[in-house]
Coordinates of C-alpha atoms and ligand atoms in Angstrom, one line a residue:
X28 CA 180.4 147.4 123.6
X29 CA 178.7 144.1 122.7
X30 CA 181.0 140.8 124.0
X31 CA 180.7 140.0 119.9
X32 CA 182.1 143.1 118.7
X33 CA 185.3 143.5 121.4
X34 CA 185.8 139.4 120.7
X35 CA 186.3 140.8 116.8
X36 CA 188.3 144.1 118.0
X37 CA 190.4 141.7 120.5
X38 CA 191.1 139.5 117.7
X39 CA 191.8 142.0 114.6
X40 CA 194.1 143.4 117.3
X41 CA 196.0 140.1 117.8
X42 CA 196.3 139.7 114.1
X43 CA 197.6 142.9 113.6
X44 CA 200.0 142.5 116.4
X45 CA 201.1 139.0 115.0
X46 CA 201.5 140.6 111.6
X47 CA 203.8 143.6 112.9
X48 CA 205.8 140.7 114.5
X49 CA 206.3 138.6 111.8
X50 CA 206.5 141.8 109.7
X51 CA 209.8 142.8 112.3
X52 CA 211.2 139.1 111.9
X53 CA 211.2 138.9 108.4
X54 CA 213.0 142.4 108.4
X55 CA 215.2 141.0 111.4
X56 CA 216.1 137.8 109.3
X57 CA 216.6 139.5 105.8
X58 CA 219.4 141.9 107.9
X59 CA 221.0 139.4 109.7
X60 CA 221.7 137.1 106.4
X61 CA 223.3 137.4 103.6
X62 CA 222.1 136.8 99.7
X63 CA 224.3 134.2 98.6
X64 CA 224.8 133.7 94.6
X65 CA 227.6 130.9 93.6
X66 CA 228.1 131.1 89.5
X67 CA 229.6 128.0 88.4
X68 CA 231.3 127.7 85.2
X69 CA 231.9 124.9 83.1
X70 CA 235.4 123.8 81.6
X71 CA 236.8 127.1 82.7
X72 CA 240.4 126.5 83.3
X73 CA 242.9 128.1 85.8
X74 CA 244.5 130.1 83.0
X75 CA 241.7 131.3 81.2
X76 CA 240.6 134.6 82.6
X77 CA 242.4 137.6 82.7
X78 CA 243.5 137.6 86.1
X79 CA 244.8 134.6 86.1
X80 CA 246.9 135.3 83.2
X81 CA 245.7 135.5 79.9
X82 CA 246.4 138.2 77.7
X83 CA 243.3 137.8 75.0
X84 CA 240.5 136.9 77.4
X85 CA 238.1 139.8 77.8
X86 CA 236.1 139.5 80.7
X87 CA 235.5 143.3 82.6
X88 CA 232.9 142.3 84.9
X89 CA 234.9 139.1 86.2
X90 CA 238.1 141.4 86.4
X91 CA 235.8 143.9 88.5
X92 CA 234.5 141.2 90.4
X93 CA 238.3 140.5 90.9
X94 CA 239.5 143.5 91.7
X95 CA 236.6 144.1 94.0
X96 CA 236.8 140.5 96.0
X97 CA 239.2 138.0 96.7
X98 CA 241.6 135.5 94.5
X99 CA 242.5 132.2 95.2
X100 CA 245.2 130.6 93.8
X101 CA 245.5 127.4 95.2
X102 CA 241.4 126.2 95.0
X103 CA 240.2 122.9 93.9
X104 CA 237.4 121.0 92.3
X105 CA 236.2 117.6 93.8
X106 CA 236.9 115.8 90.3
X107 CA 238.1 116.7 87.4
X108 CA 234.9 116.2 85.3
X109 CA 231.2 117.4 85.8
X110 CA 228.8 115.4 87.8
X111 CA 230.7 114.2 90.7
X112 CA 232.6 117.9 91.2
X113 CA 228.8 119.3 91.3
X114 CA 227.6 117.0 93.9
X115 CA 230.3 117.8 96.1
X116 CA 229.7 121.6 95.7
X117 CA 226.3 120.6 96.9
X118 CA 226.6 118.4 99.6
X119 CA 229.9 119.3 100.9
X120 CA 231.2 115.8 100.5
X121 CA 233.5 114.0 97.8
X122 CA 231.8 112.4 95.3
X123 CA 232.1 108.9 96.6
X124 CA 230.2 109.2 99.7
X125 CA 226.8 109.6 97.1
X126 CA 227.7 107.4 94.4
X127 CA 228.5 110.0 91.5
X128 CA 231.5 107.8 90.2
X129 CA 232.6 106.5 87.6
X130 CA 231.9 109.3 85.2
X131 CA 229.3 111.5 84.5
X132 CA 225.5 111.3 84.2
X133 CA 224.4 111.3 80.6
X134 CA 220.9 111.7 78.6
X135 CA 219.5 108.4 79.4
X136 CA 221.3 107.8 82.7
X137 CA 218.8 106.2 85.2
X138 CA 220.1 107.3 88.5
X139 CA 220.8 110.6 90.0
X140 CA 221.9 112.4 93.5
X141 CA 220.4 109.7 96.5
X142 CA 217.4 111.7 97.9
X143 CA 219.3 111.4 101.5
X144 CA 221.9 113.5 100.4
X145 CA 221.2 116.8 102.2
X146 CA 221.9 119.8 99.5
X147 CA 223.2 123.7 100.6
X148 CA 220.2 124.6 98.8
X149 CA 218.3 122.2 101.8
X150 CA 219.8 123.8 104.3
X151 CA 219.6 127.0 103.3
X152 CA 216.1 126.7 102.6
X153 CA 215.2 125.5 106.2
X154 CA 217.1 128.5 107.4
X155 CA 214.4 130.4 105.4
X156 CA 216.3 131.1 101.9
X157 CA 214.4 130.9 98.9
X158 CA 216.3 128.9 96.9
X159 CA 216.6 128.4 93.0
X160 CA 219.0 127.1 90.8
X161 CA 219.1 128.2 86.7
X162 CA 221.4 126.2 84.6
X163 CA 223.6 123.6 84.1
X164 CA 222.5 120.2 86.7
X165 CA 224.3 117.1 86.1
X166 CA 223.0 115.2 89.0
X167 CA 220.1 113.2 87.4
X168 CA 216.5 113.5 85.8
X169 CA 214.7 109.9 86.6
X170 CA 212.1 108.3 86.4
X171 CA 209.0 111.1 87.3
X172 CA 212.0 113.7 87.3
X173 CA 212.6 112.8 90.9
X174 CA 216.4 113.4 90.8
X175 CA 215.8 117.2 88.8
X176 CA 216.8 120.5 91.7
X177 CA 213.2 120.8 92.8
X178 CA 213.2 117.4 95.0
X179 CA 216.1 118.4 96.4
X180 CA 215.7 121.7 98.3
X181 CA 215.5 124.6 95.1
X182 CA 212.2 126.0 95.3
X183 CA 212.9 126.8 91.3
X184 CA 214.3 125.6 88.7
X185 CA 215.3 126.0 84.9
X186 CA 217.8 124.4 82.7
X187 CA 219.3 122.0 80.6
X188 CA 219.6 119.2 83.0
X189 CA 223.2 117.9 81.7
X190 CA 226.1 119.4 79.3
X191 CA 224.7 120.4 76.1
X192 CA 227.1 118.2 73.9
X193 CA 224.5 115.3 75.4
X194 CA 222.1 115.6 72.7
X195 CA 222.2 116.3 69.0
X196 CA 224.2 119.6 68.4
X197 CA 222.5 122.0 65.6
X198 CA 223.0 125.6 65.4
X199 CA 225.6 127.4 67.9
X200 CA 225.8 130.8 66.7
X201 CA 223.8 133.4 65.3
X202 CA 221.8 133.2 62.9
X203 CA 222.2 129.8 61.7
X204 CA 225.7 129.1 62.0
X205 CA 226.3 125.1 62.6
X206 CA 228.3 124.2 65.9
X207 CA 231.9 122.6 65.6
X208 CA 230.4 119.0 66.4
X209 CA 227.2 117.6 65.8
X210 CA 227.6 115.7 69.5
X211 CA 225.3 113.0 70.1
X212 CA 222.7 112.0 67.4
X213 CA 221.0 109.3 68.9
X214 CA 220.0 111.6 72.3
X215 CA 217.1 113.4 72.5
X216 CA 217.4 117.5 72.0
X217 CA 218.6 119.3 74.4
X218 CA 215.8 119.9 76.7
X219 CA 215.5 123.1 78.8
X220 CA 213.2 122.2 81.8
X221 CA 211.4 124.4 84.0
X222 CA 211.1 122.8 87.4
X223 CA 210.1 119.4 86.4
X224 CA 208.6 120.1 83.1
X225 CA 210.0 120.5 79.7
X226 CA 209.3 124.3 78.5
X227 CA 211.1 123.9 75.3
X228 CA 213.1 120.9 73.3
X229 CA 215.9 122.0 71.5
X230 CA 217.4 124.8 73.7
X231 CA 217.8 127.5 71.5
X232 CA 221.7 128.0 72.4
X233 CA 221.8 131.1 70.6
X234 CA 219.5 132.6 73.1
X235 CA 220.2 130.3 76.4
X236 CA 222.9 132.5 78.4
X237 CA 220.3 135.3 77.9
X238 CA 217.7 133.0 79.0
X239 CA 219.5 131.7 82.2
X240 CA 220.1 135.2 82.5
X241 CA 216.9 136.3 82.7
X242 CA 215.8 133.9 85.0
X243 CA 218.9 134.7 87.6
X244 CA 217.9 138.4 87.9
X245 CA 214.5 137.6 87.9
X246 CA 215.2 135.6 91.4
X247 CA 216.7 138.0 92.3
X248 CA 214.7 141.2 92.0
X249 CA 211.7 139.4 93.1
X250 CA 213.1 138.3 96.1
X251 CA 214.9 141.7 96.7
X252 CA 211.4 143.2 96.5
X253 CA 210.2 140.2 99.0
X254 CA 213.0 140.9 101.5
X255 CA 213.1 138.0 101.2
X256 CA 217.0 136.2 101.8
X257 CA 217.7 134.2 98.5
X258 CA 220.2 131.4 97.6
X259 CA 221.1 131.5 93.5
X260 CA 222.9 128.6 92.2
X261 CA 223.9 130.1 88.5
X262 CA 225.6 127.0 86.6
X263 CA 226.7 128.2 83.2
X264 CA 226.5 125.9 80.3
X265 CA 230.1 128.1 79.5
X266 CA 232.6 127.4 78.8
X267 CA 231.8 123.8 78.2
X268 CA 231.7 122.0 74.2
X269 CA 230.5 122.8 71.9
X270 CA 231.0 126.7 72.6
X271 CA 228.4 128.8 71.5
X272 CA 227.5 132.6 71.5
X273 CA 224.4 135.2 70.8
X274 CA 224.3 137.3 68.5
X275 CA 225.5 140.1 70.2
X276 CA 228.9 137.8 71.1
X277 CA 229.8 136.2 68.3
X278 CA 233.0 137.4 66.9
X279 CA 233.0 139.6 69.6
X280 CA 236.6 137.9 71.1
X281 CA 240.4 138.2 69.7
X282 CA 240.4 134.9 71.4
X283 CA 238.1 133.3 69.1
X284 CA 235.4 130.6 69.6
X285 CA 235.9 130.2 73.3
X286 CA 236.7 133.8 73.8
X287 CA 233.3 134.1 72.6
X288 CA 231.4 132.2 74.4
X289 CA 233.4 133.1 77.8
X290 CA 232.9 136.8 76.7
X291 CA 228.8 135.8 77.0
X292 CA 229.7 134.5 80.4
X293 CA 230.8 137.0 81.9
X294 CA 228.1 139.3 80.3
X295 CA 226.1 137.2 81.9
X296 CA 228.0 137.6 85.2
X297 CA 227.6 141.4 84.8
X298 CA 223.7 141.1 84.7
X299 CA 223.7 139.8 88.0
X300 CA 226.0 141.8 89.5
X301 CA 223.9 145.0 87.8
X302 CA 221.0 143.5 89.4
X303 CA 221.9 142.9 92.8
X304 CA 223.1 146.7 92.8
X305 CA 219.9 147.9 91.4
X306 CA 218.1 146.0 93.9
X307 CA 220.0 147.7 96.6
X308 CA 221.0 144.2 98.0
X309 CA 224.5 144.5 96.7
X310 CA 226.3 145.1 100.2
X311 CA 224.3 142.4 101.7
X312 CA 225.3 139.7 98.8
X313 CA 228.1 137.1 99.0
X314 CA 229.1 136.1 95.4
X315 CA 231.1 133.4 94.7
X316 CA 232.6 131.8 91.3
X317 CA 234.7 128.9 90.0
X318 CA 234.3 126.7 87.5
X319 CA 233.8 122.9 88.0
X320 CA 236.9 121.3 86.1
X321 CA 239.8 122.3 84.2
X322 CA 239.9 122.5 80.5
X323 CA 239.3 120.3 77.8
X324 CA 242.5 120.3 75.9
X325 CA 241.1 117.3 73.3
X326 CA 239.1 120.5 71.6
X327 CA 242.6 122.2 71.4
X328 CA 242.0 125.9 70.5
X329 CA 238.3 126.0 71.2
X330 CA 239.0 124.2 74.5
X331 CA 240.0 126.3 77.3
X332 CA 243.7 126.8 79.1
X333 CA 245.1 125.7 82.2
X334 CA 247.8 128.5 82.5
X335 CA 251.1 127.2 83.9
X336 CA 249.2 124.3 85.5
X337 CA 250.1 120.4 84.2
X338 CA 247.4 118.6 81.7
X339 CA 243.4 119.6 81.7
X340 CA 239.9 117.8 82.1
X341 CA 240.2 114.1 83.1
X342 CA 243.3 114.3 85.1
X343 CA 244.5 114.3 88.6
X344 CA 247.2 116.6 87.7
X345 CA 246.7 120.0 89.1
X346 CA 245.1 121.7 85.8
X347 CA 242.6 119.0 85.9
X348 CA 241.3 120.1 88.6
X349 CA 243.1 123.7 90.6
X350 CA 240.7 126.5 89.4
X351 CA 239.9 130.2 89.1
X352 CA 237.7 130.6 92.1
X353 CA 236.8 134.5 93.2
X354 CA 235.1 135.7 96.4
X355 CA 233.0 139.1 96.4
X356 CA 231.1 140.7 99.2
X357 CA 231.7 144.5 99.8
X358 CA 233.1 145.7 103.4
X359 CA 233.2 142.1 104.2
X360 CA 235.3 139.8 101.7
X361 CA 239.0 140.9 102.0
X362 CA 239.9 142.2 98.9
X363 CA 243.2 140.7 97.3
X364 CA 245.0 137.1 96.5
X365 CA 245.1 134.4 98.4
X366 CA 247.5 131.5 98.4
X367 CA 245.3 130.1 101.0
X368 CA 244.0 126.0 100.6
X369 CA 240.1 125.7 99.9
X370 CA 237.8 123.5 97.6
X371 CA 234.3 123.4 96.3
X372 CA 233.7 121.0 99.3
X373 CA 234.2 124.0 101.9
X374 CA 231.6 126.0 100.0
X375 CA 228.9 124.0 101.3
X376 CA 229.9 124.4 104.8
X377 CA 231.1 128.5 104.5
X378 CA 227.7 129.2 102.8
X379 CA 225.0 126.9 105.4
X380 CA 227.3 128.9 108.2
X381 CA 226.7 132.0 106.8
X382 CA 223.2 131.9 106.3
X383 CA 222.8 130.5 109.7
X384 CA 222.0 126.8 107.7
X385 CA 222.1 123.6 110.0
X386 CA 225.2 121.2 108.6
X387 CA 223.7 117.6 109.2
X388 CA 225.6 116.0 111.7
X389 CA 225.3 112.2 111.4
X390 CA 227.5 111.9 108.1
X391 CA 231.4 112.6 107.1
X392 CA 231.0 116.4 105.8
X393 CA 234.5 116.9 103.6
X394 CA 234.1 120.3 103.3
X395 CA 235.5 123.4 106.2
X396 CA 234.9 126.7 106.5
X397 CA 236.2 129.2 104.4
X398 CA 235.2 132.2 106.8
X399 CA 238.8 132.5 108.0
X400 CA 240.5 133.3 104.6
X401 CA 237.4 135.0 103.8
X402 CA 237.0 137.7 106.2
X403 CA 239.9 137.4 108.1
X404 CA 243.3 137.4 105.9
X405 CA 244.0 134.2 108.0
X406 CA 245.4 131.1 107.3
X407 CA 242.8 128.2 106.0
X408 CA 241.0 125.5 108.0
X409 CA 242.3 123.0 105.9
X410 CA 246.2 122.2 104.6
X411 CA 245.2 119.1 102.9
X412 CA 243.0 118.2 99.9
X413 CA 242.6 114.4 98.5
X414 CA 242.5 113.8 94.2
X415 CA 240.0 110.9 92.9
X416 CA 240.5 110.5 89.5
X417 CA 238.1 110.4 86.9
X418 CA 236.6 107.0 87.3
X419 CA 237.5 106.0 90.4
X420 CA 237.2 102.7 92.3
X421 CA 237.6 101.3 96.0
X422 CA 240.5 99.4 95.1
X423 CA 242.9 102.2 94.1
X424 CA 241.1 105.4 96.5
X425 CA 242.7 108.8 95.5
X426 CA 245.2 109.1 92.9
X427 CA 246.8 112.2 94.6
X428 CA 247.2 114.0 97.9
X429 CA 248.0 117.8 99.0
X430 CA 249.8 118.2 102.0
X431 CA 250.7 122.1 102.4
X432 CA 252.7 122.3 99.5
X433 CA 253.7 119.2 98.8
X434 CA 251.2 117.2 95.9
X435 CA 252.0 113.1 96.0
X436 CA 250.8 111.0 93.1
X437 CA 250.0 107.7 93.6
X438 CA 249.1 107.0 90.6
X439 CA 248.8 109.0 87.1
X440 CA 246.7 108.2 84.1
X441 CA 246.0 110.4 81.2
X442 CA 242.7 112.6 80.7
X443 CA 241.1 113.4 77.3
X444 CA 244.0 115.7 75.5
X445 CA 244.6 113.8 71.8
X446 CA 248.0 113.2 70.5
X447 CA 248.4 116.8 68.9
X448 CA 249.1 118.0 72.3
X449 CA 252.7 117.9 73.3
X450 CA 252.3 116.5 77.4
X451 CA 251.6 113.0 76.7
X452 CA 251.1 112.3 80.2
X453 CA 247.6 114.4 79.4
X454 CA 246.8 112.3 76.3
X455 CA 243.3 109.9 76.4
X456 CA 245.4 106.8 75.5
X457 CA 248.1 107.2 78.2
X458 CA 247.1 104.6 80.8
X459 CA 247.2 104.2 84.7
X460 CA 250.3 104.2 86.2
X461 CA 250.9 103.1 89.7
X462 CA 254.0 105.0 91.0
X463 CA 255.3 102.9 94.1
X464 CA 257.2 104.7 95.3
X465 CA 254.9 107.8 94.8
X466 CA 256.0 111.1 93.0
X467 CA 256.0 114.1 95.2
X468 CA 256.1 117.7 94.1
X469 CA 256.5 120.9 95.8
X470 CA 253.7 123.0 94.3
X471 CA 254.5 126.7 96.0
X472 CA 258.1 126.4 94.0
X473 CA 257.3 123.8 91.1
X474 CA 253.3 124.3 90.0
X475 CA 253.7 122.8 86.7
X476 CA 254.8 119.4 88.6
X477 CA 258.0 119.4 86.4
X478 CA 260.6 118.3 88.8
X479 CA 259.5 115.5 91.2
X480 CA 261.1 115.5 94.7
X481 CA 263.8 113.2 95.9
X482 CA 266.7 113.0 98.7
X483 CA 265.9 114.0 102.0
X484 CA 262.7 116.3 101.5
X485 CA 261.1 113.5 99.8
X486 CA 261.5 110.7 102.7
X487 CA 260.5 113.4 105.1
X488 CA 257.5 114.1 103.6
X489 CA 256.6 111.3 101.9
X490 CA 255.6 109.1 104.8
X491 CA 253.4 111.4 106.0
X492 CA 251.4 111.8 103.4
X493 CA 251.4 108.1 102.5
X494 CA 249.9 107.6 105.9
X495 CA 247.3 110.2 105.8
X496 CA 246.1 109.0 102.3
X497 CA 245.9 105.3 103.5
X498 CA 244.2 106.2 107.0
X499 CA 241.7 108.6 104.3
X500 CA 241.4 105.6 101.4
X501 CA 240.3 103.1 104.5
X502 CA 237.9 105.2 106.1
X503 CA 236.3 106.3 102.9
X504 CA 232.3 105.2 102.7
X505 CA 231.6 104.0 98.8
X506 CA 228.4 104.5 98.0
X507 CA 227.1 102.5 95.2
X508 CA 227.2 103.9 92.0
X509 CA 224.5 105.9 90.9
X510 CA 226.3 106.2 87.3
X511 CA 226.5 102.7 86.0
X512 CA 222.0 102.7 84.8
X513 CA 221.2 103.9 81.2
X514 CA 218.3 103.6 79.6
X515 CA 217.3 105.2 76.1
X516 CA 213.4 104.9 77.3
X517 CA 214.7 107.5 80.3
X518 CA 215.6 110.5 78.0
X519 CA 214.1 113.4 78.5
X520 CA 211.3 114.0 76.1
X521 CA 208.6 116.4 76.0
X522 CA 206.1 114.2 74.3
X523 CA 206.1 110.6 75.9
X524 CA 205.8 108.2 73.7
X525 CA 206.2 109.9 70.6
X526 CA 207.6 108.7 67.3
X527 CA 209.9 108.3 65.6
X528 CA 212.0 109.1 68.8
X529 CA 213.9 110.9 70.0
X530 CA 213.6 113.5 67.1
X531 CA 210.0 113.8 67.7
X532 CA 210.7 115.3 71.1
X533 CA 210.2 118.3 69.8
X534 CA 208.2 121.5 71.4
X535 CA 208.7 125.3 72.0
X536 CA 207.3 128.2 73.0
X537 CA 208.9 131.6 73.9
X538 CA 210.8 131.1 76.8
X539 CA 211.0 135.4 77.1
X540 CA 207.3 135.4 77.6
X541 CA 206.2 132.6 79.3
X542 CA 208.9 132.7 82.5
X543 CA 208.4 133.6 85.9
X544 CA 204.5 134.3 85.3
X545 CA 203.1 131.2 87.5
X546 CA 206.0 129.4 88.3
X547 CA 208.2 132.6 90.5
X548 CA 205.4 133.9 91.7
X549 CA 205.0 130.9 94.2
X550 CA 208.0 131.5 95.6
Ligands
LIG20 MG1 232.7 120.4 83.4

């Protein structure tokens, strides 16, 4: 044989060698880690699904999921509004530490999540994850889009960057039914982006959960068929206002408006969970799903419910911010109820873990693993949890602290229930209180925080906690506020410069057709 020729063979041999290796490591990696999908709601409260409580909520594939997995009872968002509770989802750290307070990002906000903020979906994605997010954002858009999911670790993204009710509401149900509010009419439409580029402006909201929808199982089955181990981040523009609902879900709930439009959720919910089974990646999926903040009483009726809990959105009371959180993996996940302590924060660290993700070391991570309640039936890494309010400052630190199952308020203001509802302690006008000394509840035998704690319980506990809140409220990093720039220049619009703005910022195309043909197959 010529020296040419066996060079060629030699080499064609070497590639097919490397090949079946990588070919055996890819396999090797998509057995040893899990799929991991966390579905995020919006405005869901604790008593607003079926098994939590309520008797008109219809939500089968939820209850499955329920039935199948594990409840918690005692779980808790980082805030009890939307931006700074999604960034500490994300990064596994309270909102502070990356500048997400006072507030919430709007429309023409300026600043957004600081790029050295390291995301689940970063580490995840150096552990080899492909990595998407479809939905609901709320950490910034900027200037060249550098704040949107794709510059900070999701290899795909589509959705309305914000809430929905940040842009002129029109038509909420099918065909051509007006929504409840008409939101904000000096904001550009709601634009629904596709990694950094507008695909359509206004969101059709009639069609969006099928939309998201779409987009989630498509992640899915093409990464199922990649073996490919994938990280979906599915944040619901549910239950949030102004509720709407399809066609197909529009008076389709006893409960009404909301019924509606949670109904669509959890339809929604359902796809996925018909997906990963008819992907045959089911048994190799951890599902997870809460919501990001408790109700929003001020829409009465067609706001959510916080169950037994105290006051809604806005608050530091625990229906501002305890919610429904479930936990589904088959033959792993312990099925039942837990009364077990754990927060969005611990999601960050139980999911990098899991997917064998390295947690950065050289910051404060807030957040501990939830593997031991998970898999184990045993008692949670963590038997504290800290409260910051709604817009919250260095001056006063947390308003609340958990300690086991004792709650101390340090101080109390109102959130954004109106005077119709009968708490005024939950009412937008009721203003900070400072409670020197603090209130202290006992949440396992009082969770409404009804009857506040005195005598001898109260000065045993009460030091304690007073201590570990001040040693917590002193050690606490602030990072400047990312919230405070706005802009009306810095709205998203999918023709710059257009006039007369922002209702020229209008363009379309059909979202059905046009996903996933360039765009998913990169991944
Ligand atoms: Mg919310």
């Amino acid at each position: 044989m010529c020296l040419p020729l066996l060079r060629r063979q030699l080499l064609n041999m070497s590639y097919k060698v490397l090949l079946c290796t990588a070919v055996v490591l890819a396999a090797a990696v998509s057995a040893d880690k899990p799929n991991i999908v966390v579905l995020f709601a919006d405005d869901l409260g604790f008593g607003d699904l079926a098994v939590y409580g309520h008797p008109t909520s219809t939500t089968p594939n939820l209850d499955k999921m329920a039935k199948e997995g594990l409840v918690f009872t005692q779980f808790y968002s980082a805030s009890p509004v939307c931006s700074p509770s999604r960034v500490a989802l994300l990064t596994g750290r309270y909102q502070t530490r990356s500048g997400i307070w006072p507030g919430v990002f709007g429309a023409a906000s300026t600043g957004g999540i600081p790029h050295n903020e390291t995301t689940s979906a970063e580490v995840l994605k150096q552990a080899g994850y492909a990595t998407a997010i479809v939905g609901k954002w709320h950490l910034g858009v900027g200037k060249n889009q550098t704040y949107l999911p794709t510059n900070h670790g999701f290899d795909y993204y589509m959705g309305i960057p914000y809430s929905h009710d940040m842009c002129p509401c029109l038509i909420c149900f099918y065909p051509n039914q007006a929504c409840f509010d008409k939101c904000r009419t000096g904001d550009t439409p709601c634009p629904i982006f596709e990694n950094t580029r507008i695909i359509k402006q206004p969101a059709d909201f009639t069609t969006l959960t099928a939309t998201y929808t779409n987009a989630a199982t498509s992640f899915i089955q093409k990464n199922a068929a990649g073996k490919t181990p994938f990280y979906l981040y599915l944040a619901y523009q549910h239950t949030h206002h102004p509720q709407f609902a399809s066609k197909e879900f529009r008076n389709s709930s006893i409960r009404g408006t909301f019924g509606d439009s949670l109904s669509e959720l959890d339809w929604s919910v359902g796809e996925v969970f018909k997906t990963l089974e008819s992907s045959g990646v089911a048994d190799n999926t951890f599902v997870f799903f809460t919501s990001d903040n408790g109700p929003s009483l001020t829409r009465q009726i067609r706001g959510g419910n916080q169950g037994l809990l105290k006051c809604g959105k806005g608050t530091t009371y625990e229906g501002g911010m305890r919610e429904p959180a479930i936990a589904w993996m088959p033959g792993k996940v312990t099925p039942g109820r837990t009364m077990e302590l754990a927060a969005t924060v611990d999601v960050f660290v139980t999911i990098s873990k899991m997917g064998g993700g390295k947690i950065p070391t050289d910051r404060p991570i807030d957040g501990v693993d939830m593997a031991p309640i998970l898999f184990n039936n045993e008692k949670s890494n963590r038997d504290f949890y800290y409260y910051y309010p709604f817009g919250p400052n260095p001056d006063d630190g947390v308003f609340a602290t958990r300690y086991k199952q004792y709650k101390a308020h340090f101080y109390t203001k109102g959130g954004l229930a109106g005077k119709p509802y009968r708490d005024e302690d939950c009412w937008g006008s009721t203003p900070k209180t400072k409670h020197d000394p603090p209130l202290l509840f006992d949440l396992v035998t009082d969770p409404s925080e009804r009857h506040p704690l005195s005598g001898k319980v109260y000065e045993e506990i009460i030091k304690q906690i007073t201590d570990m809140t001040m040693k917590f409220n002193k050690e606490m990093t602030w990072h400047e506020s990312e919230i405070h720039g706005s802009n009306s220049s810095a709205m998203p619009c999918c023709k710059p410069g257009c006039s007369p703005f922002p209702t020229c910022c209008a363009c379309g195309q059909e979202i059905q057709q046009h996903l996933f043909s360039p765009a998913l197959e990169l991944l």
